Tab-separated table of C-alpha atoms and ligand atoms in Angstrom:
chain	number	residue	atom	x	y	z
A	1	MET	CA	37.589	7.559	30.720
A	2	LYS	CA	40.695	8.671	28.832
A	3	GLN	CA	42.983	11.055	30.698
A	4	TRP	CA	44.306	13.671	28.290
A	5	THR	CA	47.602	15.411	28.830
A	6	LEU	CA	47.843	19.116	28.069
A	7	GLU	CA	50.104	18.290	25.120
A	8	GLU	CA	47.537	15.919	23.654
A	9	ARG	CA	44.652	18.358	24.052
A	10	TYR	CA	46.578	21.287	22.598
A	11	ARG	CA	48.263	19.451	19.729
A	12	VAL	CA	48.234	21.447	16.509
A	13	LEU	CA	46.589	19.813	13.509
A	14	GLN	CA	49.230	19.445	10.804
A	15	GLY	CA	46.874	18.325	8.070
A	16	PRO	CA	43.931	16.078	7.171
A	17	GLU	CA	46.037	12.923	7.480
A	18	ASP	CA	46.256	13.466	11.241
A	19	ILE	CA	42.553	12.705	11.623
A	20	ARG	CA	41.447	10.817	8.499
A	21	ASP	CA	41.448	7.450	10.280
A	22	LEU	CA	39.664	8.912	13.264
A	23	HIS	CA	36.888	10.198	11.008
A	24	GLU	CA	36.693	6.852	9.251
A	25	ARG	CA	36.214	5.151	12.606
A	26	ILE	CA	33.683	7.528	14.119
A	27	SER	CA	31.619	7.799	10.955
A	28	LYS	CA	30.573	4.177	11.608
A	29	SER	CA	29.126	5.043	15.005
A	30	VAL	CA	25.434	4.257	15.432
A	31	TYR	CA	25.108	7.647	17.129
A	32	ARG	CA	26.191	9.765	14.148
A	33	GLN	CA	23.415	12.269	13.463
A	34	THR	CA	21.592	12.306	10.132
A	35	TYR	CA	20.032	15.774	10.013
A	36	HIS	CA	22.020	17.684	12.631
A	37	VAL	CA	25.422	19.308	12.221
A	38	GLN	CA	28.043	17.347	14.184
A	39	PRO	CA	31.842	17.370	14.479
A	40	VAL	CA	33.835	15.892	11.617
A	41	THR	CA	36.002	14.374	14.371
A	42	GLY	CA	36.472	15.150	18.041
A	43	LEU	CA	34.321	17.673	19.835
A	44	SER	CA	31.955	20.358	18.602
A	45	SER	CA	30.675	22.928	21.074
A	46	ASP	CA	29.477	26.535	20.556
A	47	PRO	CA	28.005	27.673	17.248
A	48	ASN	CA	30.035	30.584	15.849
A	49	GLY	CA	29.709	33.021	12.943
A	50	PHE	CA	26.104	32.055	12.199
A	51	VAL	CA	24.975	34.302	9.366
A	52	ARG	CA	23.377	34.439	5.928
A	53	HIS	CA	25.559	36.010	3.283
A	54	LYS	CA	24.683	36.299	-0.395
A	55	GLY	CA	21.936	33.710	-0.038
A	56	LEU	CA	24.092	31.093	1.691
A	57	TRP	CA	24.002	30.258	5.390
A	58	HIS	CA	27.371	29.991	7.104
A	59	LEU	CA	27.878	28.292	10.429
A	60	PHE	CA	31.051	27.420	12.279
A	61	TYR	CA	31.431	25.367	15.393
A	62	GLN	CA	34.037	25.374	18.118
A	63	TRP	CA	36.057	22.335	17.209
A	64	CYS	CA	38.699	20.284	19.005
A	65	PRO	CA	39.815	17.707	16.397
A	66	TRP	CA	41.364	15.135	18.695
A	67	GLY	CA	38.546	13.678	20.735
A	68	ALA	CA	35.716	14.373	23.147
A	69	VAL	CA	37.737	16.902	25.059
A	70	HIS	CA	38.024	20.690	25.320
A	71	GLY	CA	41.513	21.541	24.061
A	72	LEU	CA	42.901	23.591	21.214
A	73	LYS	CA	39.854	25.103	19.499
A	74	TYR	CA	39.345	25.762	15.789
A	75	TRP	CA	36.341	27.139	13.896
A	76	TYR	CA	35.042	24.378	11.611
A	77	HIS	CA	32.921	25.672	8.694
A	78	VAL	CA	29.639	24.289	7.331
A	79	THR	CA	27.265	25.905	4.833
A	80	SER	CA	23.647	25.514	3.843
A	81	PRO	CA	21.281	27.005	1.283
A	82	ASP	CA	18.211	26.434	3.474
A	83	LEU	CA	19.269	25.759	7.111
A	84	VAL	CA	18.390	22.076	6.617
A	85	HIS	CA	20.902	20.634	4.126
A	86	TRP	CA	24.427	21.249	5.405
A	87	SER	CA	27.793	20.568	3.755
A	88	ASN	CA	31.178	20.386	5.398
A	89	ALA	CA	33.431	23.177	4.128
A	90	GLY	CA	36.603	22.430	6.100
A	91	VAL	CA	38.595	24.309	8.711
A	92	GLY	CA	37.401	27.905	8.939
A	93	MET	CA	40.008	29.384	11.287
A	94	LYS	CA	42.930	27.736	12.983
A	95	PRO	CA	45.060	28.942	15.893
A	96	ASP	CA	48.094	30.093	13.921
A	97	ARG	CA	48.908	33.519	15.444
A	98	ILE	CA	50.602	34.406	18.672
A	99	TYR	CA	47.433	36.128	19.910
A	100	ASP	CA	45.319	32.968	19.380
A	101	ASN	CA	48.057	30.427	20.135
A	102	LYS	CA	45.794	28.438	22.472
A	103	GLY	CA	42.559	28.618	20.526
A	104	VAL	CA	40.289	30.468	18.147
A	105	HIS	CA	37.463	30.888	20.624
A	106	SER	CA	33.853	31.833	20.057
A	107	GLY	CA	32.541	34.743	18.053
A	108	SER	CA	30.108	35.923	15.417
A	109	ALA	CA	29.765	37.211	11.862
A	110	ILE	CA	28.195	40.118	10.020
A	111	SER	CA	27.432	40.470	6.340
A	112	ALA	CA	28.124	43.998	5.065
A	113	GLY	CA	27.646	44.642	1.367
A	114	ASP	CA	29.711	42.152	-0.575
A	115	ASP	CA	31.815	41.175	2.392
A	116	LEU	CA	31.473	38.841	5.309
A	117	TYR	CA	33.323	39.679	8.516
A	118	PHE	CA	34.090	37.546	11.545
A	119	PHE	CA	34.859	38.567	15.109
A	120	TYR	CA	36.348	36.024	17.454
A	121	THR	CA	38.334	35.622	20.631
A	122	GLY	CA	42.014	34.931	20.245
A	123	ASN	CA	42.813	32.824	23.296
A	124	HIS	CA	46.427	33.561	24.115
A	125	ARG	CA	48.320	31.843	26.901
A	126	ASP	CA	51.897	32.478	27.913
A	127	GLU	CA	54.429	29.928	29.117
A	128	ASN	CA	52.952	30.136	32.627
A	129	TRP	CA	49.504	29.404	31.204
A	130	VAL	CA	48.324	32.958	32.000
A	131	ARG	CA	45.483	33.833	29.665
A	132	THR	CA	44.981	37.017	27.621
A	133	PRO	CA	41.827	37.096	25.476
A	134	TYR	CA	41.999	39.309	22.366
A	135	THR	CA	39.101	40.429	20.208
A	136	CYS	CA	40.136	39.689	16.640
A	137	ALA	CA	38.605	39.975	13.185
A	138	ALA	CA	38.710	38.204	9.834
A	139	LYS	CA	37.106	38.671	6.444
A	140	LEU	CA	35.872	35.943	4.104
A	141	GLY	CA	38.420	35.480	1.329
A	142	ALA	CA	37.722	34.728	-2.339
A	143	ASP	CA	38.570	31.079	-1.570
A	144	GLY	CA	35.678	30.924	0.910
A	145	VAL	CA	37.978	30.816	3.942
A	146	PRO	CA	38.153	33.618	6.549
A	147	GLN	CA	41.372	35.649	6.323
A	148	LYS	CA	42.507	36.979	9.669
A	149	LEU	CA	43.558	40.572	10.246
A	150	PRO	CA	47.252	40.738	11.191
A	151	GLU	CA	46.532	42.307	14.601
A	152	PRO	CA	43.743	42.012	17.164
A	153	LEU	CA	41.160	44.830	17.292
A	154	PHE	CA	41.554	45.225	21.038
A	155	GLY	CA	42.822	43.423	24.086
A	156	PRO	CA	41.155	42.747	27.417
A	157	ARG	CA	40.392	45.443	29.965
A	158	GLY	CA	42.557	45.370	33.057
A	159	ASP	CA	39.656	46.276	35.357
A	160	TYR	CA	37.778	43.022	34.643
A	161	SER	CA	38.858	39.412	35.114
A	162	GLU	CA	40.520	37.345	32.358
A	163	HIS	CA	37.036	36.141	31.301
A	164	GLN	CA	36.319	38.516	28.395
A	165	ARG	CA	35.331	36.719	25.211
A	166	ASP	CA	32.737	35.698	22.611
A	167	PRO	CA	32.297	38.952	20.622
A	168	LYS	CA	28.814	39.341	19.123
A	169	VAL	CA	28.892	42.013	16.440
A	170	PHE	CA	25.818	43.877	15.177
A	171	TYR	CA	24.789	47.098	13.487
A	172	VAL	CA	22.367	49.610	14.962
A	173	ALA	CA	20.998	51.558	12.003
A	174	GLU	CA	19.462	54.408	14.105
A	175	ARG	CA	22.909	55.196	15.454
A	176	GLY	CA	24.888	54.444	12.312
A	177	ARG	CA	27.242	52.335	14.426
A	178	TYR	CA	28.495	48.844	14.888
A	179	TYR	CA	28.520	47.328	18.348
A	180	ILE	CA	30.254	44.367	19.910
A	181	PHE	CA	28.957	42.682	23.041
A	182	ILE	CA	31.608	40.739	24.949
A	183	GLY	CA	30.727	38.090	27.542
A	184	ALA	CA	32.627	38.947	30.703
A	185	GLN	CA	33.207	38.731	34.421
A	186	THR	CA	33.799	41.693	36.736
A	187	ALA	CA	36.912	41.829	38.913
A	188	ASP	CA	34.756	40.591	41.810
A	189	LYS	CA	33.518	37.659	39.704
A	190	ARG	CA	30.033	38.707	38.603
A	191	GLY	CA	28.785	37.939	35.104
A	192	CYS	CA	28.306	40.907	32.762
A	193	VAL	CA	28.506	42.161	29.180
A	194	LEU	CA	31.047	44.719	27.943
A	195	VAL	CA	29.982	47.001	25.099
A	196	TYR	CA	32.278	48.320	22.384
A	197	GLN	CA	31.309	50.585	19.482
A	198	SER	CA	32.737	51.784	16.186
A	199	GLU	CA	31.610	53.484	13.021
A	200	LYS	CA	33.732	51.095	10.982
A	201	LEU	CA	33.959	47.353	11.200
A	202	LEU	CA	37.693	46.832	11.184
A	203	GLU	CA	38.925	49.912	13.042
A	204	GLY	CA	38.032	52.554	15.600
A	205	TRP	CA	36.618	50.266	18.292
A	206	GLN	CA	36.105	52.048	21.618
A	207	PHE	CA	34.961	50.707	24.948
A	208	ALA	CA	31.521	52.207	25.609
A	209	GLY	CA	30.908	50.695	29.057
A	210	GLN	CA	29.430	47.778	30.918
A	211	LEU	CA	25.891	46.853	29.953
A	212	LYS	CA	23.428	47.654	32.737
A	213	VAL	CA	20.656	45.134	33.261
A	214	PRO	CA	18.608	46.435	36.214
A	215	GLY	CA	17.960	43.670	38.727
A	216	TYR	CA	20.718	41.476	37.325
A	217	GLU	CA	23.853	43.084	38.740
A	218	SER	CA	24.727	39.821	40.438
A	219	PHE	CA	23.516	36.889	38.387
A	220	GLY	CA	26.049	34.139	37.807
A	221	GLY	CA	29.805	34.412	37.641
A	222	MET	CA	30.340	34.817	33.874
A	223	TRP	CA	27.980	35.549	30.979
A	224	GLU	CA	29.257	33.501	28.058
A	225	CYS	CA	28.117	33.985	24.481
A	226	PRO	CA	25.878	37.067	24.665
A	227	SER	CA	23.660	37.642	21.630
A	228	ILE	CA	21.160	40.445	21.046
A	229	GLU	CA	18.593	40.886	18.310
A	230	ARG	CA	15.589	43.116	17.619
A	231	ILE	CA	12.612	40.871	16.923
A	232	GLY	CA	9.093	42.176	16.361
A	233	GLY	CA	9.924	45.586	17.834
A	234	LYS	CA	11.424	44.090	21.004
A	235	ASP	CA	15.048	43.567	21.962
A	236	VAL	CA	15.966	40.028	22.918
A	237	LEU	CA	19.128	39.420	24.941
A	238	VAL	CA	20.390	35.854	25.127
A	239	PHE	CA	23.378	34.670	27.160
A	240	SER	CA	24.803	31.675	29.010
A	241	PRO	CA	25.341	32.489	32.690
A	242	GLN	CA	27.636	30.110	34.536
A	243	TYR	CA	29.146	29.420	37.949
A	244	THR	CA	25.715	29.481	39.582
A	245	LYS	CA	22.799	27.146	40.175
A	246	LEU	CA	19.351	28.284	39.032
A	247	PRO	CA	15.875	27.128	40.119
A	248	GLY	CA	14.721	23.868	38.575
A	249	ARG	CA	18.068	23.172	36.934
A	250	GLY	CA	19.426	20.482	39.240
A	251	GLU	CA	23.120	20.658	40.012
A	252	SER	CA	23.993	22.368	36.744
A	253	THR	CA	26.048	25.539	36.889
A	254	ASN	CA	25.779	26.255	33.127
A	255	HIS	CA	22.568	27.757	31.746
A	256	ASN	CA	21.163	29.543	28.724
A	257	VAL	CA	18.627	32.285	29.413
A	258	TYR	CA	16.978	35.247	27.699
A	259	PHE	CA	15.246	38.524	28.390
A	260	VAL	CA	12.732	40.330	26.250
A	261	GLY	CA	13.022	44.068	26.827
A	262	ARG	CA	14.400	47.337	25.533
A	263	MET	CA	17.971	48.282	24.750
A	264	ASP	CA	18.915	51.914	25.250
A	265	TYR	CA	22.240	52.677	23.582
A	266	ASP	CA	22.482	56.164	25.162
A	267	THR	CA	22.631	54.776	28.664
A	268	LEU	CA	23.815	51.253	27.719
A	269	THR	CA	20.877	49.840	29.633
A	270	PHE	CA	18.923	46.735	28.756
A	271	THR	CA	15.628	46.946	30.645
A	272	PRO	CA	13.933	43.551	30.809
A	273	ASP	CA	10.131	43.505	30.535
A	274	GLY	CA	10.046	40.666	33.060
A	275	ASP	CA	12.127	37.954	34.673
A	276	TYR	CA	14.723	35.953	32.790
A	277	ARG	CA	13.445	32.803	31.098
A	278	TYR	CA	15.164	29.564	30.170
A	279	LEU	CA	15.813	29.359	26.473
A	280	ASP	CA	15.379	25.608	26.628
A	281	PHE	CA	14.304	23.351	29.491
A	282	GLY	CA	16.335	20.311	28.410
A	283	PHE	CA	19.421	18.557	29.718
A	284	ASP	CA	21.768	19.630	26.927
A	285	PHE	CA	21.543	23.125	25.491
A	286	TYR	CA	24.092	25.945	25.616
A	287	ALA	CA	25.795	28.893	23.918
A	288	ALA	CA	22.878	29.824	21.644
A	289	GLN	CA	23.629	32.405	18.972
A	290	ILE	CA	21.103	34.443	17.012
A	291	ALA	CA	21.918	35.158	13.373
A	292	PRO	CA	21.634	38.811	12.406
A	293	ASN	CA	18.217	39.379	10.959
A	294	THR	CA	18.247	39.474	7.230
A	295	ASP	CA	14.686	39.765	5.869
A	296	ASP	CA	11.798	39.831	8.238
A	297	PRO	CA	11.956	42.220	11.241
A	298	ASP	CA	9.490	40.020	13.109
A	299	LYS	CA	11.706	36.937	12.978
A	300	ALA	CA	15.248	35.790	13.610
A	301	VAL	CA	17.031	32.443	13.537
A	302	MET	CA	18.925	30.879	16.444
A	303	ILE	CA	21.156	27.849	16.809
A	304	ALA	CA	22.849	26.299	19.860
A	305	TRP	CA	25.107	23.504	21.038
A	306	ILE	CA	23.394	20.304	22.190
A	307	GLY	CA	25.695	19.810	25.118
A	308	LEU	CA	26.951	21.506	28.248
A	309	PRO	CA	30.423	22.525	29.387
A	310	ASP	CA	31.924	20.191	32.013
A	311	ASN	CA	29.638	17.292	31.013
A	312	HIS	CA	30.605	13.953	29.512
A	313	TYR	CA	28.655	11.955	26.976
A	314	PRO	CA	28.548	8.257	26.061
A	315	THR	CA	30.290	8.789	22.684
A	316	GLU	CA	33.424	9.885	24.542
A	317	PRO	CA	35.130	6.472	24.089
A	318	GLU	CA	34.476	6.811	20.331
A	319	GLU	CA	36.511	10.083	20.383
A	320	TRP	CA	33.709	12.462	19.412
A	321	GLU	CA	30.799	14.310	20.983
A	322	GLY	CA	28.452	17.236	20.502
A	323	SER	CA	26.005	18.388	17.898
A	324	MET	CA	24.212	21.554	16.852
A	325	CYS	CA	20.486	21.816	17.540
A	326	LEU	CA	18.062	22.398	14.686
A	327	PRO	CA	18.098	26.039	13.622
A	328	ARG	CA	15.047	27.650	15.222
A	329	GLU	CA	12.958	30.487	13.953
A	330	LEU	CA	12.332	33.020	16.720
A	331	ARG	CA	9.336	35.288	17.203
A	332	VAL	CA	8.255	37.316	20.214
A	333	LYS	CA	4.723	36.859	21.512
A	334	ASP	CA	3.273	38.048	24.830
A	335	GLY	CA	6.713	38.896	26.172
A	336	ARG	CA	8.274	35.544	25.440
A	337	LEU	CA	10.160	33.854	22.645
A	338	ILE	CA	8.380	31.399	20.426
A	339	GLN	CA	10.856	28.939	18.906
A	340	THR	CA	9.964	26.722	15.981
A	341	PRO	CA	12.055	24.528	13.716
A	342	VAL	CA	12.582	26.301	10.409
A	343	LYS	CA	9.735	25.626	7.958
A	344	GLU	CA	12.094	23.929	5.468
A	345	MET	CA	12.421	20.984	7.898
A	346	GLU	CA	9.086	19.698	6.600
A	347	ALA	CA	10.807	18.851	3.314
A	348	LEU	CA	12.593	15.965	5.085
A	349	ARG	CA	9.346	14.177	5.892
A	350	GLY	CA	8.707	10.873	4.162
A	351	ASP	CA	5.275	9.245	4.228
A	352	ALA	CA	3.618	9.232	7.611
A	353	VAL	CA	4.275	5.861	9.234
A	354	VAL	CA	1.795	6.251	12.073
A	355	ASP	CA	-1.254	8.358	11.570
A	356	GLU	CA	-3.909	7.237	13.946
A	357	GLU	CA	-4.785	6.938	17.560
A	358	CYS	CA	-2.243	4.442	18.896
A	359	ALA	CA	-3.502	1.585	20.974
A	360	PRO	CA	-2.642	2.790	24.463
A	361	ALA	CA	0.714	1.711	25.779
A	362	VAL	CA	1.458	-0.683	22.904
A	363	PRO	CA	5.121	-0.199	21.978
A	364	ARG	CA	5.738	0.582	18.329
A	365	PRO	CA	9.022	0.801	16.424
A	366	LEU	CA	10.679	4.198	16.636
A	367	PRO	CA	12.701	5.063	13.506
A	368	GLU	CA	16.194	6.320	14.259
A	369	ALA	CA	15.478	9.663	12.561
A	370	CYS	CA	11.914	10.874	12.726
A	371	GLU	CA	9.467	13.608	13.567
A	372	MET	CA	6.505	13.007	15.781
A	373	ILE	CA	3.446	15.056	16.611
A	374	VAL	CA	1.658	14.165	19.817
A	375	GLU	CA	-1.750	15.693	20.521
A	376	PRO	CA	-3.233	14.956	23.918
A	377	ASP	CA	-6.937	15.045	24.686
A	378	ASP	CA	-7.092	17.360	27.623
A	379	GLY	CA	-5.687	15.384	30.509
A	380	ASP	CA	-2.548	13.676	31.733
A	381	PHE	CA	-0.596	11.270	29.533
A	382	ASP	CA	2.771	9.522	29.368
A	383	LEU	CA	5.047	9.188	26.403
A	384	SER	CA	8.008	6.881	26.320
A	385	LEU	CA	10.731	7.212	23.678
A	386	PHE	CA	13.367	4.507	23.199
A	387	CYS	CA	11.505	2.040	25.368
A	388	ARG	CA	12.168	-1.640	24.851
A	389	ALA	CA	9.837	-3.952	22.910
A	390	ASP	CA	8.133	-4.795	26.227
A	391	GLY	CA	7.462	-1.105	26.834
A	392	GLU	CA	9.912	-0.828	29.732
A	393	GLY	CA	12.650	1.776	30.113
A	394	GLY	CA	13.501	4.658	27.825
A	395	LEU	CA	13.186	8.430	28.046
A	396	THR	CA	9.808	9.261	29.500
A	397	LEU	CA	7.713	12.396	29.353
A	398	ARG	CA	4.844	12.646	31.820
A	399	TYR	CA	2.369	15.445	31.336
A	400	ASP	CA	0.468	16.639	34.350
A	401	ALA	CA	-2.503	18.688	33.158
A	402	ALA	CA	-3.269	20.152	36.611
A	403	THR	CA	0.122	21.896	36.831
A	404	ARG	CA	0.620	22.164	33.028
A	405	THR	CA	4.053	20.611	33.457
A	406	ALA	CA	5.843	17.982	31.419
A	407	VAL	CA	8.425	16.018	33.406
A	408	VAL	CA	11.184	14.458	31.333
A	409	ASP	CA	13.050	11.597	32.965
A	410	LYS	CA	16.073	9.858	31.431
A	411	THR	CA	16.831	7.446	34.253
A	412	GLY	CA	15.263	4.600	32.254
A	413	LEU	CA	17.791	4.761	29.418
A	414	ASP	CA	20.412	2.024	29.223
A	415	LYS	CA	23.143	4.610	28.711
A	416	ARG	CA	22.926	7.074	31.569
A	417	PHE	CA	25.064	10.170	31.584
A	418	ASN	CA	25.662	13.248	33.695
A	419	GLU	CA	23.729	11.582	36.517
A	420	ALA	CA	25.270	13.918	39.080
A	421	VAL	CA	23.989	17.017	37.241
A	422	PHE	CA	20.358	16.085	36.552
A	423	GLU	CA	18.358	13.189	35.138
A	424	THR	CA	14.845	14.563	35.564
A	425	LEU	CA	13.763	18.066	34.570
A	426	GLU	CA	10.479	19.888	34.223
A	427	MET	CA	9.136	21.873	31.314
A	428	PRO	CA	6.412	24.142	32.718
A	429	LEU	CA	3.902	25.553	30.229
A	430	ASP	CA	1.969	28.808	30.301
A	431	ARG	CA	-1.143	27.241	28.836
A	432	PRO	CA	-2.540	23.726	28.638
A	433	LEU	CA	-0.611	21.410	26.335
A	434	GLU	CA	-2.133	21.114	22.896
A	435	ARG	CA	0.741	19.723	20.895
A	436	LEU	CA	4.246	18.323	21.124
A	437	ARG	CA	6.407	18.297	18.029
A	438	ILE	CA	9.358	15.987	18.582
A	439	PHE	CA	12.504	15.534	16.508
A	440	VAL	CA	14.454	12.346	17.084
A	441	ASP	CA	17.875	11.840	15.533
A	442	ARG	CA	20.415	9.123	16.329
A	443	SER	CA	21.722	10.870	19.431
A	444	SER	CA	19.375	13.763	20.186
A	445	VAL	CA	15.771	14.638	20.887
A	446	GLU	CA	14.164	18.087	20.615
A	447	ILE	CA	10.661	18.545	21.972
A	448	PHE	CA	8.718	21.671	20.974
A	449	ALA	CA	5.618	22.241	23.117
A	450	ASN	CA	2.626	24.269	21.969
A	451	ASP	CA	4.215	25.342	18.706
A	452	GLY	CA	7.401	26.591	20.286
A	453	GLU	CA	6.238	28.165	23.542
A	454	ALA	CA	8.700	25.898	25.390
A	455	VAL	CA	11.430	23.590	24.119
A	456	PHE	CA	13.293	20.655	25.670
A	457	THR	CA	16.554	19.473	24.083
A	458	THR	CA	18.575	16.465	25.129
A	459	HIS	CA	21.147	14.009	23.923
A	460	SER	CA	20.084	10.365	24.000
A	461	TYR	CA	22.055	7.265	23.080
A	462	PRO	CA	19.601	4.400	22.610
A	463	THR	CA	21.065	0.920	22.682
A	464	GLY	CA	20.127	-1.901	20.292
A	465	ARG	CA	17.079	-2.840	22.334
A	466	GLU	CA	15.798	0.714	22.816
A	467	HIS	CA	13.995	1.430	19.542
A	468	HIS	CA	10.327	1.656	20.445
A	469	PHE	CA	7.937	4.285	21.643
A	470	ALA	CA	4.680	4.049	23.527
A	471	VAL	CA	2.029	6.535	24.456
A	472	SER	CA	-0.598	6.075	27.128
A	473	GLU	CA	-4.296	6.591	26.624
A	474	GLY	CA	-5.277	10.180	25.979
A	475	ALA	CA	-3.028	11.246	23.103
A	476	LYS	CA	-2.846	10.887	19.328
A	477	VAL	CA	0.429	10.425	17.476
A	478	LYS	CA	1.556	11.142	13.965
A	479	LEU	CA	5.044	10.129	12.891
A	480	TRP	CA	7.213	10.611	9.842
A	481	LYS	CA	10.622	9.196	9.053
A	482	LEU	CA	12.994	12.026	8.193
A	483	ALA	CA	15.485	11.949	5.345
A	484	ALA	CA	19.163	12.605	6.062
A	485	SER	CA	20.234	16.169	5.249
A	486	VAL	CA	23.732	16.553	6.695
A	487	LYS	CA	26.640	14.918	4.904
A	488	ASP	CA	29.124	13.116	7.117
A	489	ASP	CA	32.023	13.397	4.679
A	490	PHE	CA	35.653	14.060	5.445
A	491	VAL	CA	36.504	17.638	4.491
A	492	VAL	CA	39.377	19.186	6.400
B	501	FRU	C1	31.369	28.533	25.831
B	501	FRU	C2	32.852	28.846	25.757
B	501	FRU	C3	33.109	30.255	25.270
B	501	FRU	C4	34.475	30.162	24.671
B	501	FRU	C5	34.433	28.801	24.040
B	501	FRU	C6	35.729	28.063	23.987
B	501	FRU	O1	31.112	27.182	25.762
B	501	FRU	O2	33.483	28.629	26.996
B	501	FRU	O3	32.982	31.231	26.271
B	501	FRU	O4	34.737	31.165	23.749
B	501	FRU	O5	33.495	28.052	24.790
B	501	FRU	O6	35.572	26.872	23.284
């Protein structure tokens, strides 16, 4: 594994020529995605500034141009008319101010009238590497590139630790006010959210207080990337708690959870209706962000990073890693989130290539980009993705009807990764499994159970001999090849 010096990781990009050859090289990788957003070079992590503005979807990702390493972060910009077809738009924001000298860190966007505003963390470090995180703003310019405000909106609070970042901006119509939630850590190292409010977007921001979440005063050491949205009359709070292990999540100390509940802005209290839930049960899912709702009050759209902080992936030697998940439509039903791929995804389907009851356990070719629907009878079954022609190996899913649990095991893949964190995880279901809808791309798999009641997202890096699937007796399969919808062109 390459050892990066601080200088290498924090090198400033001088222009496209610095990375043109790198892009040329990585674009030939067999693991480049075909319908998922991925880094133009280097590393992509958190989704940022996810919003619809004047009919166009904007998305940015945390981007380190140089390789599969967390270093100097930029916002890289992609756009889409439909959340399915994405085009590279180039660098969105670069670290070019003193207050963001060591990175334009995560943040969000809000469309207000004709204008689109961005709120981000300016990651400043001094010569002793002491960090000061600033909350900064920008506005989309006529050239389609965010223009930064000359000064930050506010600095960090002295009574919390240095971990104060990832502003999520939103408007609460009943109060005629804008709010910003900041992911933070208390002075005694407990995860929390800090709330700021203002009547105007670019001025007047005041600290309102620390968000109270009864029962969760001590839950993880830092809450990264908070996001809140009103969906179907309920408030949904999403965040990524870290520095703690959670039940059923192996050795991982990075998680993405949500609450359904009620937000009271008078008392700054979010009262959950029940326990926290995992947003996704998979190996690689983090930093989800919900786009501000634009049309339908019963729905919202969310996107996340397929990846985890501190983890390493097999494309690292190729000098790139990371991907965005498919944008998911969110609804609230019976106190939980229902997550489904956006409807427009169906437009990528070609003719069905398997549409019958498969002969049990006979391996069939698995296209490198496809969608699969698996419908079990009513008992146990096994599904193997990326198995070899003899049916051995691969990523296996075993459904146990008695406990209504799907166990996903990646130990059979040729390319194993993050073995010390977890290689087998469970996806428990609230009702018997009726349907799995599975999206396979060249280096990821997303499994939606029971029309979005539970989701399992993982990276996967099949080798040349791992291009089959097999399903045991007791389940029907339908499979479509999917057309490519994300251009892998060099725009910087
Ligand atoms: C989450 C995170 C954010 C931060 C960003 C930096 O993955 O650590 O809290 O703003 O990544 O890239």
